[in-house]
C-alpha cells in the first residue's frame, strides 16, 4: 500500500488489512475489554512495552488501531492516538507537555470549549495558559519564556475564521524549540490542510466532526509529526527513565513516535479517556467518504457565503473564502481545495428576531456541532461561547446576533430556499 499515497485512496485503505482469522474485508469491530496472552512471558513483554500488542482496550484495541493508522496517514504523521473526544485530546496533549508552573501560549479566538479548558481547568492544575493580545504570530512570540511548553492554534479559528500565518508560527517555534500544536478539526483530517507539512509537531482533531461526518459518535485524535526534537532541553521528563516501565527511555525506544507512545502508556493509561471500539468503527465508516463530503460542503459554504452577502436582511458575513475577510490571502496561500465549510452571518435585527429566524428554518438543523452531512445552525453567544464575557466575545469575533452555519452536503438550492423563506419574514 505504500505506493498508493493519494488522500482519496488512503482514506479508504490506510491502516486496514484483511482479517487474519476470518478473511473479512471490512474492518471488524473488536468489542472486547481484554486480550488473551500466549503465556506469562508474553504478558510480561507487553506490559513492559517490549513487544507490540493489545492488553486492555483502555490502552489499545485493533479496531481503534486502524483508525489511528488511517488518520496518521491522512495527516502525513508518524503516529496517532485515538481518545474519547476532542476535549480529551487537548487535555492529554497539554497534561503530557506541561507540569505545574509551566505555560502554554494561544490566541483569543478559539472554540468555546477549548477556551474554558485553557482558562479555567488548566489553571486549577497549575498550568498557565497565556492568551495573546492579537491573532498574529508576534503577539504569541512576545509571551514565550523558559517555562513555555507549547504554542496552540486552530487551522481556522472556530469563531472569527482567522487563518494563521503558519510559516511564521513554525519558524519561531522551531527557533525556540517549542512544539507547535494545531487543532486541525476544520482542516478535515488533512484534506484541506496538513499542519505537519508546515511545521506543526502535534495535530489534534475532534473526529466527531468531518472525519466521522454523520453526527453519530464522539471521538478525538492526537497525531504526531515525528519531527520535533523532544531532547531539546524543554522536556526532560521525556528523556528520564520511566519507573512505570522498568526505567524505559521513551525517546530512545520510540524515536519519531515518542509523544504518542508516552501519552498512551502514561496519560491514557492513568486518565482512562479511551475511545470505544464501536465509536472508532463508526468514525472509520466516515473516513472512507471524507474527501467527497468535505469538498461538497466547502463548495456549498462558499456559494452560501456569497449568496448571504447579497441578501438585504444580512448585515455581514464572515468566511475566509470571501475577499472581504481579513484571512482571505492566508486561506488562498494554505488551502488549495476551499476555505472550510463553516461561516457566520449577522442579521439586521435584534436578538428576538434572530431567534425567530432560526426557529422558522425547516431543513437546516438547530444544534451545536459542525462537520455533519446535514447543514447546521447555532447561536454561539448563547451556546458554544456562552461562557465568555461580552469583551471576550467581541475579541473572538462574535456579536450578540451572530449565527454560525456549518454547510452540509444537501443540494445548495434547498439550503438557500430554507434560508430565504425565513429571511423574507424579517421586518426591515
Coordinates of C-alpha atoms in Angstrom, one line a residue:
X1 CA 0.0 0.0 0.0
X2 CA 3.0 2.3 0.5
X3 CA 2.9 3.3 -3.2
X4 CA -0.7 4.4 -3.1
X5 CA -0.4 7.6 -1.2
X6 CA -3.1 9.9 -2.6
X7 CA -5.5 11.2 0.0
X8 CA -8.6 9.6 -1.6
X9 CA -7.0 6.2 -1.5
X10 CA -5.6 6.5 2.0
X11 CA -9.0 7.5 3.4
X12 CA -10.3 4.1 2.3
X13 CA -7.4 1.7 2.8
X14 CA -4.8 3.1 5.2
X15 CA -4.4 1.0 8.4
X16 CA -6.6 -1.8 7.1
X17 CA -5.5 -5.4 6.4
X18 CA -7.6 -8.4 5.7
X19 CA -8.7 -10.0 9.0
X20 CA -6.3 -12.9 9.5
X21 CA -8.8 -15.1 11.4
X22 CA -11.8 -14.8 9.1
X23 CA -10.7 -13.1 5.9
X24 CA -13.2 -10.3 6.5
X25 CA -12.7 -7.5 4.1
X26 CA -14.3 -4.8 6.2
X27 CA -12.6 -3.8 9.4
X28 CA -14.1 -5.9 12.2
X29 CA -15.5 -4.4 15.4
X30 CA -13.4 -5.9 18.2
X31 CA -15.9 -5.1 21.0
X32 CA -13.8 -6.6 23.8
X33 CA -12.4 -5.3 27.1
X34 CA -9.3 -7.5 27.2
X35 CA -7.0 -9.7 25.1
X36 CA -5.6 -13.2 25.9
X37 CA -1.9 -13.8 26.5
X38 CA 0.1 -16.6 24.9
X39 CA 1.9 -17.2 28.1
X40 CA 3.3 -15.4 31.1
X41 CA 6.4 -14.2 29.3
X42 CA 4.2 -12.8 26.5
X43 CA 2.2 -10.9 29.1
X44 CA 5.3 -9.5 30.8
X45 CA 6.8 -8.3 27.5
X46 CA 3.5 -6.5 26.6
X47 CA 3.3 -4.8 30.0
X48 CA 6.9 -3.6 29.8
X49 CA 6.4 -2.3 26.2
X50 CA 9.0 -4.7 24.9
X51 CA 6.5 -6.1 22.3
X52 CA 3.7 -4.6 20.4
X53 CA 0.2 -6.0 21.0
X54 CA -3.0 -5.5 22.9
X55 CA -3.6 -5.9 26.6
X56 CA -6.8 -3.9 27.5
X57 CA -9.0 -1.7 25.4
X58 CA -8.3 1.3 27.6
X59 CA -4.8 1.3 26.1
X60 CA -5.3 -0.1 22.6
X61 CA -7.7 -2.1 20.5
X62 CA -7.4 -3.5 17.0
X63 CA -10.4 -1.5 15.7
X64 CA -9.2 1.7 17.2
X65 CA -5.7 1.0 15.9
X66 CA -7.0 1.0 12.3
X67 CA -8.4 4.5 12.9
X68 CA -5.2 5.7 14.4
X69 CA -3.1 4.4 11.5
X70 CA -5.5 5.9 9.0
X71 CA -5.6 9.4 10.4
X72 CA -1.8 9.3 10.8
X73 CA -1.5 8.5 7.1
X74 CA -4.0 11.2 6.1
X75 CA -2.1 13.8 8.2
X76 CA 1.3 12.5 6.9
X77 CA 2.3 11.9 10.6
X78 CA 4.3 9.0 12.1
X79 CA 1.8 8.0 14.8
X80 CA -1.7 8.8 16.2
X81 CA -3.6 8.2 19.4
X82 CA -7.4 8.0 19.4
X83 CA -9.2 9.2 22.5
X84 CA -12.8 9.7 23.7
X85 CA -13.3 13.3 22.4
X86 CA -11.5 16.3 21.0
X87 CA -11.5 17.8 24.5
X88 CA -9.8 14.7 25.8
X89 CA -7.2 15.0 23.0
X90 CA -6.3 18.5 24.2
X91 CA -6.2 17.5 27.8
X92 CA -3.8 14.6 27.1
X93 CA -1.6 16.8 24.9
X94 CA -1.1 19.6 27.4
X95 CA -1.0 17.3 30.5
X96 CA 1.8 15.4 28.8
X97 CA 3.7 18.5 27.8
X98 CA 3.3 20.8 30.8
X99 CA 3.8 20.5 34.5
X100 CA 2.7 22.9 37.3
X101 CA 4.4 26.2 36.8
X102 CA 4.7 25.8 33.0
X103 CA 2.7 27.8 30.5
X104 CA 1.1 27.4 27.1
X105 CA 0.6 30.2 24.5
X106 CA -2.5 30.5 22.5
X107 CA -4.8 33.0 20.7
X108 CA -8.1 34.7 21.8
X109 CA -10.3 33.3 19.0
X110 CA -10.9 29.6 19.8
X111 CA -13.7 27.1 20.1
X112 CA -15.5 27.9 23.4
X113 CA -14.9 24.5 25.0
X114 CA -11.1 24.8 24.3
X115 CA -11.2 28.4 25.7
X116 CA -12.7 27.4 29.0
X117 CA -10.4 24.3 29.3
X118 CA -7.5 26.6 28.9
X119 CA -8.8 29.5 31.0
X120 CA -10.2 27.5 33.9
X121 CA -9.3 23.8 34.1
X122 CA -5.6 24.0 33.4
X123 CA -5.3 26.9 35.9
X124 CA -6.6 24.6 38.6
X125 CA -3.8 22.1 37.6
X126 CA -1.1 24.8 37.9
X127 CA -0.6 25.2 34.2
X128 CA -0.9 28.8 32.9
X129 CA -2.4 29.4 29.5
X130 CA -1.4 32.8 28.1
X131 CA -3.8 34.3 25.6
X132 CA -2.1 36.6 23.1
X133 CA -3.4 40.1 22.7
X134 CA -4.0 39.6 19.0
X135 CA -4.0 37.0 16.2
X136 CA -0.6 37.5 14.7
X137 CA 2.5 35.4 15.4
X138 CA 4.4 38.2 17.0
X139 CA 1.6 38.5 19.6
X140 CA 2.3 34.9 20.7
X141 CA 6.1 35.2 20.4
X142 CA 6.2 38.0 22.9
X143 CA 4.7 35.8 25.6
X144 CA 7.3 33.0 25.4
X145 CA 9.7 32.3 28.3
X146 CA 11.8 29.4 29.6
X147 CA 8.7 27.6 31.0
X148 CA 6.7 27.7 27.8
X149 CA 5.8 24.2 26.6
X150 CA 3.8 24.8 23.5
X151 CA 2.0 27.2 21.1
X152 CA -1.5 26.3 20.2
X153 CA -3.7 27.4 17.3
X154 CA -6.6 26.3 15.2
X155 CA -6.3 25.8 11.4
X156 CA -9.4 28.0 11.1
X157 CA -10.4 29.8 14.3
X158 CA -13.7 28.5 15.5
X159 CA -15.3 31.9 16.0
X160 CA -13.9 34.5 13.6
X161 CA -12.3 32.1 11.0
X162 CA -8.9 33.6 11.3
X163 CA -6.3 31.6 9.3
X164 CA -2.8 31.8 11.0
X165 CA 0.5 32.6 9.4
X166 CA 1.7 29.0 9.8
X167 CA 5.1 29.7 8.3
X168 CA 5.9 32.4 10.8
X169 CA 4.5 30.4 13.7
X170 CA 6.5 27.4 12.8
X171 CA 9.7 29.5 12.3
X172 CA 9.8 31.0 15.8
X173 CA 8.6 27.7 17.4
X174 CA 11.5 25.9 15.8
X175 CA 14.0 28.5 16.9
X176 CA 12.7 28.3 20.5
X177 CA 12.5 24.5 20.4
X178 CA 8.8 24.7 21.3
X179 CA 6.2 22.4 19.8
X180 CA 3.5 24.0 17.6
X181 CA 0.2 22.3 18.3
X182 CA -2.6 22.7 15.7
X183 CA -6.2 21.8 16.1
X184 CA -6.9 20.7 12.5
X185 CA -10.6 19.8 13.0
X186 CA -11.7 22.4 10.4
X187 CA -8.9 21.1 8.1
X188 CA -10.9 17.9 7.5
X189 CA -8.4 15.2 8.5
X190 CA -5.8 16.6 6.2
X191 CA -7.9 17.0 3.1
X192 CA -8.0 20.8 3.3
X193 CA -4.7 21.3 5.2
X194 CA -1.9 19.3 6.7
X195 CA -0.3 21.2 9.6
X196 CA 2.6 18.7 9.8
X197 CA 3.7 19.9 6.4
X198 CA 4.0 23.5 7.8
X199 CA 6.0 22.7 11.0
X200 CA 3.4 21.5 13.5
X201 CA 4.7 19.0 16.0
X202 CA 1.3 17.7 17.1
X203 CA -2.1 17.8 15.4
X204 CA -5.4 17.3 17.2
X205 CA -8.9 16.6 15.9
X206 CA -12.4 16.3 17.1
X207 CA -13.1 13.3 15.0
X208 CA -16.7 13.8 15.8
X209 CA -16.8 16.4 13.0
X210 CA -15.7 15.9 9.4
X211 CA -13.7 12.7 10.0
X212 CA -16.9 11.0 11.2
X213 CA -19.3 13.3 9.4
X214 CA -22.5 11.6 10.4
X215 CA -23.1 13.1 13.9
X216 CA -23.3 9.7 15.5
X217 CA -20.2 9.3 17.7
X218 CA -17.8 11.4 19.8
X219 CA -14.0 10.9 19.3
X220 CA -10.7 12.7 19.4
X221 CA -7.3 12.2 17.7
X222 CA -3.8 13.3 18.5
X223 CA -1.3 12.9 15.6
X224 CA 2.5 13.3 15.9
X225 CA 4.5 14.7 13.0
X226 CA 7.7 12.8 14.2
X227 CA 9.9 15.8 13.6
X228 CA 10.1 17.6 16.9
X229 CA 13.3 17.2 19.0
X230 CA 11.9 16.1 22.4
X231 CA 15.5 16.1 23.6
X232 CA 15.7 19.9 23.2
X233 CA 16.0 20.5 26.9
X234 CA 12.5 21.8 27.5
X235 CA 11.1 18.3 28.1
X236 CA 13.4 16.5 30.5
X237 CA 10.5 14.2 31.5
X238 CA 10.5 12.8 28.0
X239 CA 14.2 11.7 28.4
X240 CA 14.1 10.4 32.0
X241 CA 13.9 6.7 32.7
X242 CA 10.2 5.8 33.4
X243 CA 9.7 3.9 36.6
X244 CA 6.3 2.5 35.4
X245 CA 8.1 0.6 32.6
X246 CA 11.3 -0.7 34.1
X247 CA 13.2 2.5 33.5
X248 CA 12.3 2.7 29.8
X249 CA 13.5 5.7 27.9
X250 CA 10.6 6.6 25.6
X251 CA 12.8 8.8 23.3
X252 CA 15.3 6.0 22.7
X253 CA 12.7 3.3 22.4
X254 CA 10.1 5.1 20.2
X255 CA 12.1 7.8 18.3
X256 CA 9.7 9.6 15.9
X257 CA 6.6 8.2 17.8
X258 CA 7.8 9.3 21.2
X259 CA 5.0 11.6 22.1
X260 CA 2.1 9.3 21.2
X261 CA 3.8 6.3 22.8
X262 CA 4.3 8.1 26.0
X263 CA 0.8 9.7 26.0
X264 CA -0.7 6.2 25.5
X265 CA 1.4 4.4 28.1
X266 CA 1.1 7.1 30.8
X267 CA -1.7 9.6 30.3
X268 CA -4.3 7.4 28.5
X269 CA -3.5 4.6 30.9
X270 CA -4.0 6.7 34.0
X271 CA -6.8 9.1 33.0
X272 CA -8.7 6.5 31.0
X273 CA -10.3 8.7 28.4
X274 CA -10.1 6.0 25.8
X275 CA -12.2 5.7 22.6
X276 CA -14.7 2.8 22.5
X277 CA -14.2 0.3 19.6
X278 CA -17.7 0.9 18.4
X279 CA -17.2 4.7 18.1
X280 CA -13.9 4.1 16.3
X281 CA -15.7 1.7 13.9
X282 CA -18.3 4.4 13.2
X283 CA -15.6 7.1 12.6
X284 CA -13.9 4.7 10.2
X285 CA -17.0 4.4 8.1
X286 CA -17.0 8.2 7.8
X287 CA -13.3 8.5 6.8
X288 CA -13.9 6.5 3.6
X289 CA -16.0 9.3 2.1
X290 CA -14.2 12.2 3.8
X291 CA -12.9 13.9 0.6
X292 CA -16.2 13.7 -1.1
X293 CA -18.2 15.1 1.8
X294 CA -15.7 17.8 2.6
X295 CA -15.4 19.1 -0.9
X296 CA -19.2 19.2 -1.3
X297 CA -19.6 21.0 2.0
X298 CA -16.9 23.6 1.2
X299 CA -18.4 24.2 -2.2
X300 CA -21.8 24.8 -0.6
X301 CA -20.3 27.0 2.1
X302 CA -18.7 29.3 -0.5
X303 CA -21.8 29.7 -2.5
X304 CA -23.9 30.3 0.6
X305 CA -21.4 32.9 1.9
X306 CA -21.6 34.8 -1.4
X307 CA -25.4 34.5 -1.6
X308 CA -25.9 35.7 2.0
X309 CA -23.8 38.8 1.3
X310 CA -26.4 39.8 -1.3
X311 CA -29.4 39.5 1.0
X312 CA -30.7 42.8 2.3
X313 CA -31.6 41.2 5.7
X314 CA -28.0 40.2 6.3
X315 CA -25.7 42.8 8.0
X316 CA -22.4 40.9 7.4
X317 CA -20.9 37.5 6.6
X318 CA -17.7 36.0 7.9
X319 CA -16.0 33.4 5.8
X320 CA -12.3 33.1 4.9
X321 CA -13.2 32.3 1.3
X322 CA -14.6 35.9 0.8
X323 CA -12.3 38.7 -0.4
X324 CA -13.7 40.8 2.4
X325 CA -12.4 38.5 5.1
X326 CA -9.1 39.5 6.8
X327 CA -7.7 36.0 6.3
X328 CA -8.6 35.7 2.6
X329 CA -5.0 35.8 1.4
X330 CA -3.8 33.3 4.0
X331 CA -6.7 31.0 3.1
X332 CA -5.6 31.2 -0.6
X333 CA -2.0 30.5 0.4
X334 CA -2.5 27.5 2.6
X335 CA -5.7 25.9 1.3
X336 CA -5.9 24.7 -2.3
X337 CA -9.3 23.0 -2.3
X338 CA -11.5 25.5 -0.5
X339 CA -11.8 27.6 2.7
X340 CA -13.6 25.3 5.0
X341 CA -17.3 24.7 5.4
X342 CA -18.3 26.9 8.3
X343 CA -19.3 30.5 8.1
X344 CA -21.1 33.1 10.3
X345 CA -23.6 35.8 9.5
X346 CA -25.3 38.5 11.4
X347 CA -28.9 39.6 10.7
X348 CA -30.3 43.1 10.6
X349 CA -32.5 42.6 13.7
X350 CA -32.5 42.2 17.4
X351 CA -32.0 39.0 19.4
X352 CA -35.7 38.0 19.3
X353 CA -35.8 38.4 15.5
X354 CA -32.6 36.3 15.2
X355 CA -34.2 33.6 17.4
X356 CA -37.4 33.7 15.3
X357 CA -35.3 33.4 12.1
X358 CA -33.6 30.2 13.4
X359 CA -36.9 28.7 14.7
X360 CA -38.6 29.1 11.2
X361 CA -35.9 27.0 9.5
X362 CA -37.2 23.6 8.4
X363 CA -34.3 21.9 6.6
X364 CA -31.4 23.4 8.5
X365 CA -30.9 21.7 11.9
X366 CA -30.5 23.9 15.0
X367 CA -27.8 22.3 17.2
X368 CA -24.2 22.7 18.4
X369 CA -22.0 20.7 16.1
X370 CA -20.1 21.2 12.9
X371 CA -18.8 19.0 10.1
X372 CA -22.0 17.0 9.7
X373 CA -23.6 15.8 6.5
X374 CA -26.6 17.9 7.5
X375 CA -26.4 21.7 7.4
X376 CA -26.4 23.0 11.0
X377 CA -27.0 26.4 12.6
X378 CA -26.3 27.7 16.1
X379 CA -26.1 31.0 18.1
X380 CA -22.6 31.0 19.5
X381 CA -23.1 33.8 22.1
X382 CA -25.8 31.7 23.9
X383 CA -24.3 28.2 23.3
X384 CA -20.7 27.2 22.4
X385 CA -19.2 30.6 23.6
X386 CA -21.9 31.5 26.1
X387 CA -19.3 31.3 29.0
X388 CA -17.3 34.2 27.6
X389 CA -17.8 37.9 28.6
X390 CA -19.0 40.4 26.1
X391 CA -15.5 41.7 25.7
X392 CA -14.1 38.2 25.1
X393 CA -16.9 37.6 22.6
X394 CA -16.1 40.7 20.6
X395 CA -12.3 39.8 20.7
X396 CA -13.3 36.4 19.3
X397 CA -15.3 37.9 16.5
X398 CA -18.7 37.1 17.9
X399 CA -21.6 39.6 18.1
X400 CA -24.8 39.1 20.1
X401 CA -26.6 38.4 16.8
X402 CA -24.0 36.2 15.1
X403 CA -25.2 32.9 13.7
X404 CA -22.8 30.1 12.8
X405 CA -23.7 27.9 9.9
X406 CA -22.0 24.6 9.1
X407 CA -22.7 23.7 5.5
X408 CA -23.8 20.1 4.8
X409 CA -24.0 18.1 1.6
X410 CA -27.6 18.8 0.7
X411 CA -28.5 20.4 -2.6
X412 CA -27.4 24.0 -2.5
X413 CA -30.8 25.3 -3.8
X414 CA -32.7 23.6 -1.0
X415 CA -30.4 25.1 1.6
X416 CA -30.8 28.6 0.1
X417 CA -34.6 28.1 -0.1
X418 CA -34.8 27.3 3.6
X419 CA -32.8 30.4 4.5
X420 CA -34.7 32.6 2.0
X421 CA -38.1 31.7 3.3
X422 CA -37.1 32.7 6.9
X423 CA -35.1 35.8 5.8
X424 CA -38.2 37.2 4.0
X425 CA -40.1 37.3 7.3
X426 CA -37.6 39.6 8.9
X427 CA -39.0 43.2 9.0
X428 CA -36.7 45.9 7.6

